[in-house]
Each structure stands twice: as structure tokens, then as C-alpha cells.
Short mmCIF file of C-alpha atoms and ligand atoms in Angstrom, two decimals:
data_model
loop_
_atom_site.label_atom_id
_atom_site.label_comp_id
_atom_site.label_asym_id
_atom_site.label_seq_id
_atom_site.Cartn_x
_atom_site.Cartn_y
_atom_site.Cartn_z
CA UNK A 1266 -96.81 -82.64 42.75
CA UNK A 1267 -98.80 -83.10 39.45
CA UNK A 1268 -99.07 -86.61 38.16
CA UNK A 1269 -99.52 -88.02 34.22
CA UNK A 1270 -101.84 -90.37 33.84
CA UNK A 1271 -101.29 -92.74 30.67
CA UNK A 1272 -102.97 -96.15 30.12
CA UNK A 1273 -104.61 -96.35 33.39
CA UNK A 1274 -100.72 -96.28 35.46
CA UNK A 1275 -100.12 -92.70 37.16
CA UNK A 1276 -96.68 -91.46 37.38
CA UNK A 1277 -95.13 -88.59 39.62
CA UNK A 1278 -94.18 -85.93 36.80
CA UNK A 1279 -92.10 -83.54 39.49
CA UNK A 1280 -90.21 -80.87 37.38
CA UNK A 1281 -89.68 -83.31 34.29
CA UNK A 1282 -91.56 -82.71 30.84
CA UNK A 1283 -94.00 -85.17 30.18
CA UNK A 1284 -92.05 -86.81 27.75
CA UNK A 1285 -89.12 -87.46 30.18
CA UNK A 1286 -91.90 -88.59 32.58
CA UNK A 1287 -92.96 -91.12 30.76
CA UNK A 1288 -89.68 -92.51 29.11
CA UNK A 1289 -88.40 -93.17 32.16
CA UNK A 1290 -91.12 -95.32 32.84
CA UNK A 1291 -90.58 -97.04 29.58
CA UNK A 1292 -93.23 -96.07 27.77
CA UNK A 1293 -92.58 -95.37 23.85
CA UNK A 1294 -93.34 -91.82 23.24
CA UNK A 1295 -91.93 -90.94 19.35
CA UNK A 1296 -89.60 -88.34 20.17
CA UNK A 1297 -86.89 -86.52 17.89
CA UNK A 1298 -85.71 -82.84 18.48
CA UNK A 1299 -87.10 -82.90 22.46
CA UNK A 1300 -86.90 -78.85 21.78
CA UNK A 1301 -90.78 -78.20 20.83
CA UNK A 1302 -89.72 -77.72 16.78
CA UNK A 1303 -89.94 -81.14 15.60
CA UNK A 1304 -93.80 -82.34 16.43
CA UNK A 1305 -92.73 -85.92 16.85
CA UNK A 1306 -93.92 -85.56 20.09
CA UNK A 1307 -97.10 -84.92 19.69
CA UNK A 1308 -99.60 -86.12 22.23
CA UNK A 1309 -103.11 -85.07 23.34
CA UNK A 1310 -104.72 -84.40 27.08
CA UNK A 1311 -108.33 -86.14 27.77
CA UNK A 1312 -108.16 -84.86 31.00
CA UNK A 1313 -107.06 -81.62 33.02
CA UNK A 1314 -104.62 -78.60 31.61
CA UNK A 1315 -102.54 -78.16 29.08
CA UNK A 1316 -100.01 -75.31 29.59
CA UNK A 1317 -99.62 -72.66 27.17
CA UNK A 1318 -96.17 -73.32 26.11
CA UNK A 1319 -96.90 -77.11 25.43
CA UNK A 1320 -98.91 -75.64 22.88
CA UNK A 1321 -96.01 -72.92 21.16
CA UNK A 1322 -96.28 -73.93 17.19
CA UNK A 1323 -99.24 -76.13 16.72
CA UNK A 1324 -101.76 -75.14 14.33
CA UNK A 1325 -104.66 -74.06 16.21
CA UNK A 1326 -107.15 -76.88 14.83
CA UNK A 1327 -104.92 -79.21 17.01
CA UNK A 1328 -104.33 -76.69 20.26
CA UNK A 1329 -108.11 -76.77 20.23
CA UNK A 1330 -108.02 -80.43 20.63
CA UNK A 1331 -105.88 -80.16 23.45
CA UNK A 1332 -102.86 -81.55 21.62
CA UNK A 1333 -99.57 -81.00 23.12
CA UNK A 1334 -95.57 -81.79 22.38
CA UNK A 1335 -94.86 -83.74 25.21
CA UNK A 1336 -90.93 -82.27 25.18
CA UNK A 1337 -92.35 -79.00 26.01
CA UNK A 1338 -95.00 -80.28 28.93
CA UNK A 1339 -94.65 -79.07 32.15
CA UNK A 1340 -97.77 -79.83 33.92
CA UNK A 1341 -99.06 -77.88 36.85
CA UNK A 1342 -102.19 -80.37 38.21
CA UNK A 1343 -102.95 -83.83 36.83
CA UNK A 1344 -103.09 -84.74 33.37
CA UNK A 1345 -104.21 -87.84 31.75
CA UNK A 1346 -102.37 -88.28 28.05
CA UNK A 1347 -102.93 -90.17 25.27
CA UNK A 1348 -100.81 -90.89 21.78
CA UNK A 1349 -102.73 -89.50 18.94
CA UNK A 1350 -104.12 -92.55 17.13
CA UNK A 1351 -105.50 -93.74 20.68
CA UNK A 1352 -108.83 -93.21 21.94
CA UNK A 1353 -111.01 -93.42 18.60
CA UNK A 1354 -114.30 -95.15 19.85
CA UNK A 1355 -116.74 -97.11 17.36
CA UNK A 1356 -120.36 -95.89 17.85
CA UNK A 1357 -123.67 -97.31 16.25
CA UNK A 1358 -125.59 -95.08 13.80
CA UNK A 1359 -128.71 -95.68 12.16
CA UNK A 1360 -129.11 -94.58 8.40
CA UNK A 1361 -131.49 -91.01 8.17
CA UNK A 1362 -131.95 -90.90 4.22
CA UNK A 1363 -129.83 -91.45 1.28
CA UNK A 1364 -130.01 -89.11 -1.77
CA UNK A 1365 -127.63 -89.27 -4.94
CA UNK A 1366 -126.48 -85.75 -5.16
CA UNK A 1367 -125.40 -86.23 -8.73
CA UNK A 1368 -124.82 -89.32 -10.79
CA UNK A 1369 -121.53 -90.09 -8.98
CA UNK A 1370 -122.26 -88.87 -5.11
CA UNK A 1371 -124.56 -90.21 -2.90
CA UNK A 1372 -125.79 -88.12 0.15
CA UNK A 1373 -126.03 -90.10 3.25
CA UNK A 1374 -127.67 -88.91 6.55
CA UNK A 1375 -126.52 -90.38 9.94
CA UNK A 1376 -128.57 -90.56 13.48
CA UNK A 1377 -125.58 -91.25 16.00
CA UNK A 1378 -126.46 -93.79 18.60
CA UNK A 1379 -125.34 -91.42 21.17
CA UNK A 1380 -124.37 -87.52 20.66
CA UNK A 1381 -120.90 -87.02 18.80
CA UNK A 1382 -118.14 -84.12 19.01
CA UNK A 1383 -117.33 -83.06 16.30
CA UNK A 1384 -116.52 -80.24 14.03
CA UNK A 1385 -117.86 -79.51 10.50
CA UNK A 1386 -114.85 -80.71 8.14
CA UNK A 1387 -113.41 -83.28 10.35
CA UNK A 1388 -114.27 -86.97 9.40
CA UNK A 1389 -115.31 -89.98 11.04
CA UNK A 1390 -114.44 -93.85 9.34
CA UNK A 1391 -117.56 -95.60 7.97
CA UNK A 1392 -117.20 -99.53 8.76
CA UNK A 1393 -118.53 -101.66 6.30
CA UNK A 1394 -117.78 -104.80 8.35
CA UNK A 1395 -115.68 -104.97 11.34
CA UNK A 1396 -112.82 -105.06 9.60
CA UNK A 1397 -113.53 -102.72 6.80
CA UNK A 1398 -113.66 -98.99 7.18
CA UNK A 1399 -113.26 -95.86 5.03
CA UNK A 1400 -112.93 -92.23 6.09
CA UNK A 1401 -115.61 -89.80 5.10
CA UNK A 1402 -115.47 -85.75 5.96
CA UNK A 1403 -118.49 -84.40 8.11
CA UNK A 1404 -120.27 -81.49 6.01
CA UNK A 1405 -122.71 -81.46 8.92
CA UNK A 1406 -122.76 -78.50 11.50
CA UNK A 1407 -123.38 -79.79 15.27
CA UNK A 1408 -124.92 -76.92 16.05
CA UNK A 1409 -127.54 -76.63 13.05
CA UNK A 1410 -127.59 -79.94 11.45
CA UNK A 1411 -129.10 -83.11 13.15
CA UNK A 1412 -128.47 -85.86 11.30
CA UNK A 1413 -124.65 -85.88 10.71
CA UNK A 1414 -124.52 -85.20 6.32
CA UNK A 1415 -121.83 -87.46 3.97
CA UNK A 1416 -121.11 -86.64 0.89
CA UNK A 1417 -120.04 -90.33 -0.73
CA UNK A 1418 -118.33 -90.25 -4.42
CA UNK A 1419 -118.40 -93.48 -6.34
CA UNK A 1420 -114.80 -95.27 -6.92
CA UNK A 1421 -114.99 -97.22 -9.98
CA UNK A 1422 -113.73 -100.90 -8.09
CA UNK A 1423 -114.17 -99.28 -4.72
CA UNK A 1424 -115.23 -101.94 -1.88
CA UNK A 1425 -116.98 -99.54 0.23
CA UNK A 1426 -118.24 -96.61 -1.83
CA UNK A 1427 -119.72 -99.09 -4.31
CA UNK A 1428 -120.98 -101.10 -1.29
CA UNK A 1429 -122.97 -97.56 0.30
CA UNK A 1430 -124.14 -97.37 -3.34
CA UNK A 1431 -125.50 -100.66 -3.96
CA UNK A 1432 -127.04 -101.37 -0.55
CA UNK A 1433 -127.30 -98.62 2.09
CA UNK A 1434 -130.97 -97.75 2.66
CA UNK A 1435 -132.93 -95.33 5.25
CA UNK A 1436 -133.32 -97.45 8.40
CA UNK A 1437 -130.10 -99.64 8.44
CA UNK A 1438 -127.87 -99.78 10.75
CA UNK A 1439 -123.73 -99.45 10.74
CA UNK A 1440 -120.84 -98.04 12.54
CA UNK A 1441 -118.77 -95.33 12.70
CA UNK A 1442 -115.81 -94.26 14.67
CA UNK A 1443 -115.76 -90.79 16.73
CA UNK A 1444 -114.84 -87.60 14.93
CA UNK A 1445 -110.92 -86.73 14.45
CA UNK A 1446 -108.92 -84.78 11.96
CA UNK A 1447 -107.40 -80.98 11.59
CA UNK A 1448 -109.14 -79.49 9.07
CA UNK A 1449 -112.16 -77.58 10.35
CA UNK A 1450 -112.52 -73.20 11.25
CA UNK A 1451 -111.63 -71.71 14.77
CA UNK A 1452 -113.21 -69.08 15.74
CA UNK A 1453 -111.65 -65.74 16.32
CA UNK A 1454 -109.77 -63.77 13.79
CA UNK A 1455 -113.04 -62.75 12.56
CA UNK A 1456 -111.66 -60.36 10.02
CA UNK A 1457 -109.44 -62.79 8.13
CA UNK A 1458 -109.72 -63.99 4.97
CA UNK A 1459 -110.55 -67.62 3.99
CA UNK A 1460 -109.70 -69.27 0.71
CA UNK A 1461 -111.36 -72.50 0.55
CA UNK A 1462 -110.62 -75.05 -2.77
CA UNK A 1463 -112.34 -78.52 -3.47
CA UNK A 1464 -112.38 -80.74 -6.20
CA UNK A 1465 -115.30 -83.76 -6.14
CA UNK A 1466 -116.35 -84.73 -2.76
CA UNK A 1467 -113.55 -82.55 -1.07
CA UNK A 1468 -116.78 -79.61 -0.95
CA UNK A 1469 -118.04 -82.24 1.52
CA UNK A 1470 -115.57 -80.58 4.77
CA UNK A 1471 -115.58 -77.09 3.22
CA UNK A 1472 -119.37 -76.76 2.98
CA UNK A 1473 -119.46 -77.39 6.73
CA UNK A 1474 -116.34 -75.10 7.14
CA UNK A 1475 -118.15 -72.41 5.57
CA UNK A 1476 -121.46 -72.77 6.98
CA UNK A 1477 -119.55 -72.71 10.80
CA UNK A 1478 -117.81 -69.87 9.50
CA UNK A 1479 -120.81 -68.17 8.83
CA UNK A 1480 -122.54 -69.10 11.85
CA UNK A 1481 -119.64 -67.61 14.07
CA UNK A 1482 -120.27 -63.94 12.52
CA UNK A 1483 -117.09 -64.18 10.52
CA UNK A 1484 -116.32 -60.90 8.57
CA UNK A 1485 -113.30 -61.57 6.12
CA UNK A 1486 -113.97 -62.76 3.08
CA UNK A 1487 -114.90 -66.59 2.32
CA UNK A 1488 -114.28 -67.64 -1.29
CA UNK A 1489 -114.97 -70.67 -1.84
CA UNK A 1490 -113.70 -72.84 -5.21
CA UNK A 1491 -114.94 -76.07 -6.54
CA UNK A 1492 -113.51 -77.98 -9.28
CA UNK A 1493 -114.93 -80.66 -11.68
CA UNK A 1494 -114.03 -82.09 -15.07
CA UNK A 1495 -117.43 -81.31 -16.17
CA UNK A 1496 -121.03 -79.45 -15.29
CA UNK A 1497 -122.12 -83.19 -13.93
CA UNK A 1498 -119.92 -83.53 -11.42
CA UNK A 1499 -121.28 -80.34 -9.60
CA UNK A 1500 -123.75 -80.62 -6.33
CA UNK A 1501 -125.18 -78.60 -3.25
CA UNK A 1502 -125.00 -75.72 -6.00
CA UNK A 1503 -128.33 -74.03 -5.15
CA UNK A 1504 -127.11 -74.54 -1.44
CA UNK A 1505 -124.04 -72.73 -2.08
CA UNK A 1506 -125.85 -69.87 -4.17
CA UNK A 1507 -128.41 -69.64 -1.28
CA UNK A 1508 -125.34 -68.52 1.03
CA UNK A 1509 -124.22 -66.56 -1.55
CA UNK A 1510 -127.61 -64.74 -1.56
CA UNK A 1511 -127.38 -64.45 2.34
CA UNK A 1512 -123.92 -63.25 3.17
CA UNK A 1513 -121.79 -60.51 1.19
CA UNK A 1514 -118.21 -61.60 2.33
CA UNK A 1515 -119.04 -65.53 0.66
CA UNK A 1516 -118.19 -66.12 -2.99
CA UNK A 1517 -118.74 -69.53 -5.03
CA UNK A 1518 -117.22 -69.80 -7.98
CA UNK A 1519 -117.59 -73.48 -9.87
CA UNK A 1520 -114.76 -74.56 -12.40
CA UNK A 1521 -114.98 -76.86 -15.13
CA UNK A 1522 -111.66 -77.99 -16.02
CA UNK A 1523 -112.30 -79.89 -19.64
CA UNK A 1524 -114.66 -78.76 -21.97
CA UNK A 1525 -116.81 -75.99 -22.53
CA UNK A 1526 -118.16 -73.60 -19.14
CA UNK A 1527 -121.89 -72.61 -19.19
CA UNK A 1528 -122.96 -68.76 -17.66
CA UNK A 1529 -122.16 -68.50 -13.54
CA UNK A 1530 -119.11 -71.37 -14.23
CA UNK A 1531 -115.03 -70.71 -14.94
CA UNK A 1532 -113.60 -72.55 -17.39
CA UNK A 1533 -110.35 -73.94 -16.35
CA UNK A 1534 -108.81 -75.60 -13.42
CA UNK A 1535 -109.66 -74.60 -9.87
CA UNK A 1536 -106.38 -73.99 -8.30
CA UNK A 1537 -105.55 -71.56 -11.54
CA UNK A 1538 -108.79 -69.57 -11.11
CA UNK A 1539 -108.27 -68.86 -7.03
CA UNK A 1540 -104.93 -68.00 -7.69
CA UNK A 1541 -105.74 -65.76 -10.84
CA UNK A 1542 -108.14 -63.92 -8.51
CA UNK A 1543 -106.25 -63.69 -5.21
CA UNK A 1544 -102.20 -64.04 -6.10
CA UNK A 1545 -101.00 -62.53 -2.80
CA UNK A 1546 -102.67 -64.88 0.09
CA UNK A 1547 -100.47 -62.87 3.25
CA UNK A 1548 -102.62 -63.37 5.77
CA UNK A 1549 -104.96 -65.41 4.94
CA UNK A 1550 -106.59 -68.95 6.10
CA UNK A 1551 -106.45 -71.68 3.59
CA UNK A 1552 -108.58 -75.07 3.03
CA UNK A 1553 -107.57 -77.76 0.86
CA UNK A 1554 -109.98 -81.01 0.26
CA UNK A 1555 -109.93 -83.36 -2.57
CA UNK A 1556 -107.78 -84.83 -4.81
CA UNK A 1557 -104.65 -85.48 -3.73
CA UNK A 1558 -102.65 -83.95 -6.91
CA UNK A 1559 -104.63 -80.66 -6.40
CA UNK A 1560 -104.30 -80.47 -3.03
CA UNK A 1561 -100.66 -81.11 -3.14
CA UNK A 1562 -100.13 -78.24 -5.54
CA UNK A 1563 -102.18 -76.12 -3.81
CA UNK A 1564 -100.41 -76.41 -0.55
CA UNK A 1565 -97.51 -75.27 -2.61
CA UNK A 1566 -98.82 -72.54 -4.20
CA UNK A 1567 -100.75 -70.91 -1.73
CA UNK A 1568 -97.10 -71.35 0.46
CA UNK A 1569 -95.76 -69.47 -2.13
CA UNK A 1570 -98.28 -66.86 -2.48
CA UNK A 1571 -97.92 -65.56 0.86
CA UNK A 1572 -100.18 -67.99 3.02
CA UNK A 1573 -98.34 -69.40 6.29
CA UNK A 1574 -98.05 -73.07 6.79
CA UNK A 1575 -99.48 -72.89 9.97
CA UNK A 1576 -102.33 -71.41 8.11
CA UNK A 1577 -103.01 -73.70 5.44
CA UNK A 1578 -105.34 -76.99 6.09
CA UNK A 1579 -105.62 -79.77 3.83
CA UNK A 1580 -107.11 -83.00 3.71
CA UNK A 1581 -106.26 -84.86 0.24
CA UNK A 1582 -108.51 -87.93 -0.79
C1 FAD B 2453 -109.46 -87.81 5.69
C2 FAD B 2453 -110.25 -88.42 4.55
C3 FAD B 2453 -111.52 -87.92 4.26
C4 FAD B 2453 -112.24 -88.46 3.20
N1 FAD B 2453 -113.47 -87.93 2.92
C5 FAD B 2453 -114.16 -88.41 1.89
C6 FAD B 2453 -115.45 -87.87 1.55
O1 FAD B 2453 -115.97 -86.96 2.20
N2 FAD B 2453 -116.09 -88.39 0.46
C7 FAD B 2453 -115.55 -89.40 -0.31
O2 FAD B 2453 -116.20 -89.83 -1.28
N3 FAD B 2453 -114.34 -89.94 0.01
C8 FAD B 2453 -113.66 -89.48 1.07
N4 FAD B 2453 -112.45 -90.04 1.38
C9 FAD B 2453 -111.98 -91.21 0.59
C10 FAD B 2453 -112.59 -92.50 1.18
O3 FAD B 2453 -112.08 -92.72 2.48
C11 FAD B 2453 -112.27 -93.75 0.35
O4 FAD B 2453 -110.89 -93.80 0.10
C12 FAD B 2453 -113.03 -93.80 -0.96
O5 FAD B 2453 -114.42 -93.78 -0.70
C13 FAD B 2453 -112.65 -95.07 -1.74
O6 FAD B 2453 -112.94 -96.18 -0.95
P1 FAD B 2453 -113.43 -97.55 -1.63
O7 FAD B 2453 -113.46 -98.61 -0.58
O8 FAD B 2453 -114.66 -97.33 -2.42
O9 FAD B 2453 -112.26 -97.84 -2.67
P2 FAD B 2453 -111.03 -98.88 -2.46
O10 FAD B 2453 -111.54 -100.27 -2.50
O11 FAD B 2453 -110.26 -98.44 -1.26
O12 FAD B 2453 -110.19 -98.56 -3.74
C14 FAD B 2453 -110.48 -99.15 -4.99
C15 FAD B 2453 -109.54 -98.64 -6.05
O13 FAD B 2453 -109.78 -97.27 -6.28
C16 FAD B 2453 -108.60 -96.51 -6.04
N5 FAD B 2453 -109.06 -95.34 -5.31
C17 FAD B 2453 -109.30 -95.23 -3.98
N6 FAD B 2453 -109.70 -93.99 -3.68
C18 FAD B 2453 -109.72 -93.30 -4.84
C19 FAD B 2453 -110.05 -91.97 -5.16
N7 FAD B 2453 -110.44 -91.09 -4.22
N8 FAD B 2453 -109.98 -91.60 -6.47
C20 FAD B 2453 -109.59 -92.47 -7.40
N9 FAD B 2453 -109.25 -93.76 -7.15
C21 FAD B 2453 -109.31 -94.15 -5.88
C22 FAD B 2453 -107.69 -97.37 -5.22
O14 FAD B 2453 -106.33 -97.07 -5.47
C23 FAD B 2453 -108.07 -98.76 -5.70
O15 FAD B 2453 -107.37 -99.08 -6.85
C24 FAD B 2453 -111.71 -89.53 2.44
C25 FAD B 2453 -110.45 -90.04 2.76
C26 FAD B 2453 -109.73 -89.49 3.78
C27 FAD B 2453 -108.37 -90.06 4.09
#
């Protein structure tokens, strides 16, 4: 008889869903349409199987986290659960480098006290005190980057960005929490096509997103889209060209949204310029990072242009 283990108590599940299982033992699980449609539900398995079904509907950024609707949990063996929010550990890290990327965005590398999981786009929260913490997207790749890589903007009045810019230095020490968030490329479906669109720092997830793309021999195109008001607010551009160079299926295309565009940049505003050059999106993968306004929109109009929901990942900021 397979058990669910939840806040250190086990409980006999027998041939209840995991969400009856644990409501009976009075434990708050959010809960609405108890039909796997709703999402309310939503839990996640540190330990043992998740069954297909529990899985039926979830974008596959969270399926690969082992998140589950507990409605639709049947388990066959053991399982221990958690809500989402739970289980987000603080970690020490030590400070690699810092490098202003332009005028307004300061590069920070970070040595981990111990080894993190994590996936290029996801973020991690930066504590300024133990109290204090902001959330900043990983454009770092486990697999070829060492030092995890932050791409910091400057908030005129911000406590912590101003705080990273005034004082952080190579050799200090802070914390961080572990690695969570949705927005980040699963492999398989190598032929697909990826639209990816950023405004400031929100290139920070998609230039790991691409990069993991690449690594993982995907095919289908990548075009990425990065939007400023002007040429300063641009970075990682020789990066991004350098792919460019590399790998056929992988466009960049930079957009200045006020003001005059120089040679190799699109005048106009980012969302516009993806959508003037791909208006029917059925079938494809979306990313979204950056301002919140943009990203809203996007979601929108890439909805409307053909992309599925299920499809699209944002991450406004
Ligand atoms: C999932 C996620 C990922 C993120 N990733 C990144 C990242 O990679 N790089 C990055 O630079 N930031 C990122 N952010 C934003 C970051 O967490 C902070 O919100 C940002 O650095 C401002 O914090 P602060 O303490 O400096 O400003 P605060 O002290 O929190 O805010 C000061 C003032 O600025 C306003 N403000 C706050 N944020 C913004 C903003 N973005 N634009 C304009 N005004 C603002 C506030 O309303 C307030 O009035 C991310 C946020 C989220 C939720």
C-alpha cells in the first residue's frame, strides 16, 4: 500500500488521490476543481514517482520538476510531497568577479558554496541581509559555465540593485536561495521553433535558454529579440553575434525603440519586429523576459498568433 509522506508524518494513501489523502488528515492542500483542469492543486514530489496522469496538462518546465496536481495522484510506491513555495534552501556563495556590462547592468559571477541544480533561465533570490532578498534569472549554463552569471540592471531608488552596485566586490561573501522558476528549454522536440523576446535584463534567462538550446543539438529555428530604448542599453552583443557566427538556425536581432537605429539594429519596438517577421507562431515555443508591459502583451499576441499557452514561458520583471 503506497504511503505520502508530507512534513515528516506518513500517511496510508490506499486508492485515494493524494489530495484526498492528505485532507483527510487535515492538512491544507489549495484545492478548487479536484478534476486535474484547475492547477490549484499543484504540488511537487522530492521523493519517488510521479504517475503519468498526475502530470496530464502541466507545461513541461514544471512535469520536469516533478510537479503534480494532487486531485489527479494516484501513487503506486511511496512518495514524499511538498507545496510549491516549500523547500527553497539558502546557500552561501562567494562573489567570482563583477563587470558593468553597460552603464546600467552590472555582471556578477557566483561560486556556490556547494553545487546547485539548476537550469539556465530559472532564478535564484539574492539576499542582501537576512531579511532582504531580490530575484535574479540564471544566464549561466550548469553544464558549461562555472561560476553561476547575473545580469543586475540598476533601479533608480532600488535597495538592492543599487546596493550590488555600490558595494559588491570579487571575494565577498552573500547568500542565495536554490534555483526555482518555469521558464527554462526541455529538451526534445528538436525541430521546433523558438521565439525568444527580452527587453533590459530579461536577455539575462534567454541567453542561457539559448545557449542550452544550442548545446542540446536543437534544429528549429532560435530567434532571438532584444529590446532597448536606445544603442546604450544593449550588452553580451558580440556574445550573441559569436552564436550567430556558430549556428545557422540562431538569429539576433537588437531593437531600439526611440530614436534613431544604427546598421545590424531595428528601429522600433521589439514585440512589433518578432511579430512583423514571424505573424503565424503555430507550433512554436515562446520565451518572454523583461518588462512586465511587454511581456504582458506579448503573451497576448503570440496567443493570438497561433502559439499554445502551454507553449509560451514568461517571466516579467
Ligand atoms: C523571476 C524574476 C527574475 C528577475 N530577474 C532579474 C534579472 O535577471 N535582472 C534584474 O536586474 N532584475 C531581475 N528581477 C527584478 C529584481 O528582482 C528586482 O525587482 C530589481 O532588481 C529591483 O530591486 P531593488 O531592490 O533594486 O528595487 P526596489 O527597492 O524593490 O524598488 C525600488 C523602486 O523601483 C521600482 N521598481 C522595482 N523594480 C523595477 C523595475 N524592474 N523597473 C522599474 N522600476 C522598478 C519599485 O516599484 C520601487 O518604486 C527579477 C524579478 C523576478 C520576479
Amino acid at each position: 500500500m503506497a504511503k505520502v509522506i508530507y512534513g515528516g508524518q506518513s500517511y496510508e494513501c490506499g486508492e485515494h488521490s493524494v489530495l484526498d489523502c492528505l485532507t483527510a488528515q487535515g492538512v491544507v492542500v489549495p484545492s478548487s476543481c479536484r478534476s486535474g483542469i484547475c492547477q490549484t492543486c499543484l504540488m511537487r514530489a522530492v521523493k519517488g514517482e510521479v504517475p503519468e496522469r498526475a502530470q496530464e496538462g502541466l507545461k513541461p518546465t514544471l512535469a520536469a520538476q516533478n510537479y503534480f496536481l494532487a486531485c489527479s495522484c494516484f501513487p503506486q510506491s511511496d512518495i514524499e510531497v511538498v507545496l510549491p513555495e516549500a523547500g527553497l534552501n539558502r546557500l552561501a556563495a562567494s562573489v567570482a568577479s563583477v563587470e558593468y556590462l553597460n552603464a546600467d547592468i552590472l555582471g556578477i559571477r557566483l561560486h556556490p558554496s556547494r553545487p546547485l541544480e539548476y537550469k539556465a533561465g530559472q532564478f535564484i533570490n539574492l539576499f542582501k541581509d537576512k531579511a532582504t532578498a531580490r530575484s535574479y534569472s540564471l544566464a549561466s549554463l550548469p553544464a558549461l559555465d562555472e561560476p553561476l552569471f547575473l545580469n543586475v540592471r540598476k533601479v533608480p531608488g532600488g535597495l538592492v540593485s543599487n546596493w550590488l552596485f555600490e558595494n559588491l566586490k570579487a571575494g565577498d561573501e552573500l547568500e542565495i536561495s536554490e534555483a526555482t522558476g518555469d521558464c527554462f528549454y526541455v529538451p526534445g522536440n528538436a525541430g521546433q521553433n523558438i521565439l525568444l523576446i527580452a527587453t533590459g535584463t530579461g536577455l539575462a534567462p534567454l541567453y542561457g535558454i539559448v545557449r542550452d538550446a544550442l548545446m542540446n543539438g536543437h534544429q528549429g529555428r532560435l530567434s532571438l529579440y532584444h529590446g532597448s530604448y536606445d544603442i546604450g542599453g544593449f550588452y553580451l552583443v558580440d556574445e550573441l553575434k559569436e552564436l550567430v557566427r556558430l549556428h545557422d538556425n540562431f538569429s539576433y536581432v537588437p531593437c531600439v525603440s526611440e530614436g534613431a537605429a544604427p546598421k545590424g539594429y531595428v528601429q522600433g519596438m521589439v514585440l512589433d519586429a518578432a511579430l512583423n517577421d514571424y505573424p503565424d507562431l503555430s507550433g512554436w515555443r515562446v520565451f518572454l523576459c523583461g518588462n512586465p508591459n511587454m511581456v504582458h502583451a506579448a503573451k497576448k499576441q503570440t496567443f493570438f498568433a497561433g502559439a499554445s499557452m502551454r507553449e509560451i514561458f514568461a517571466d516579467p520583471f
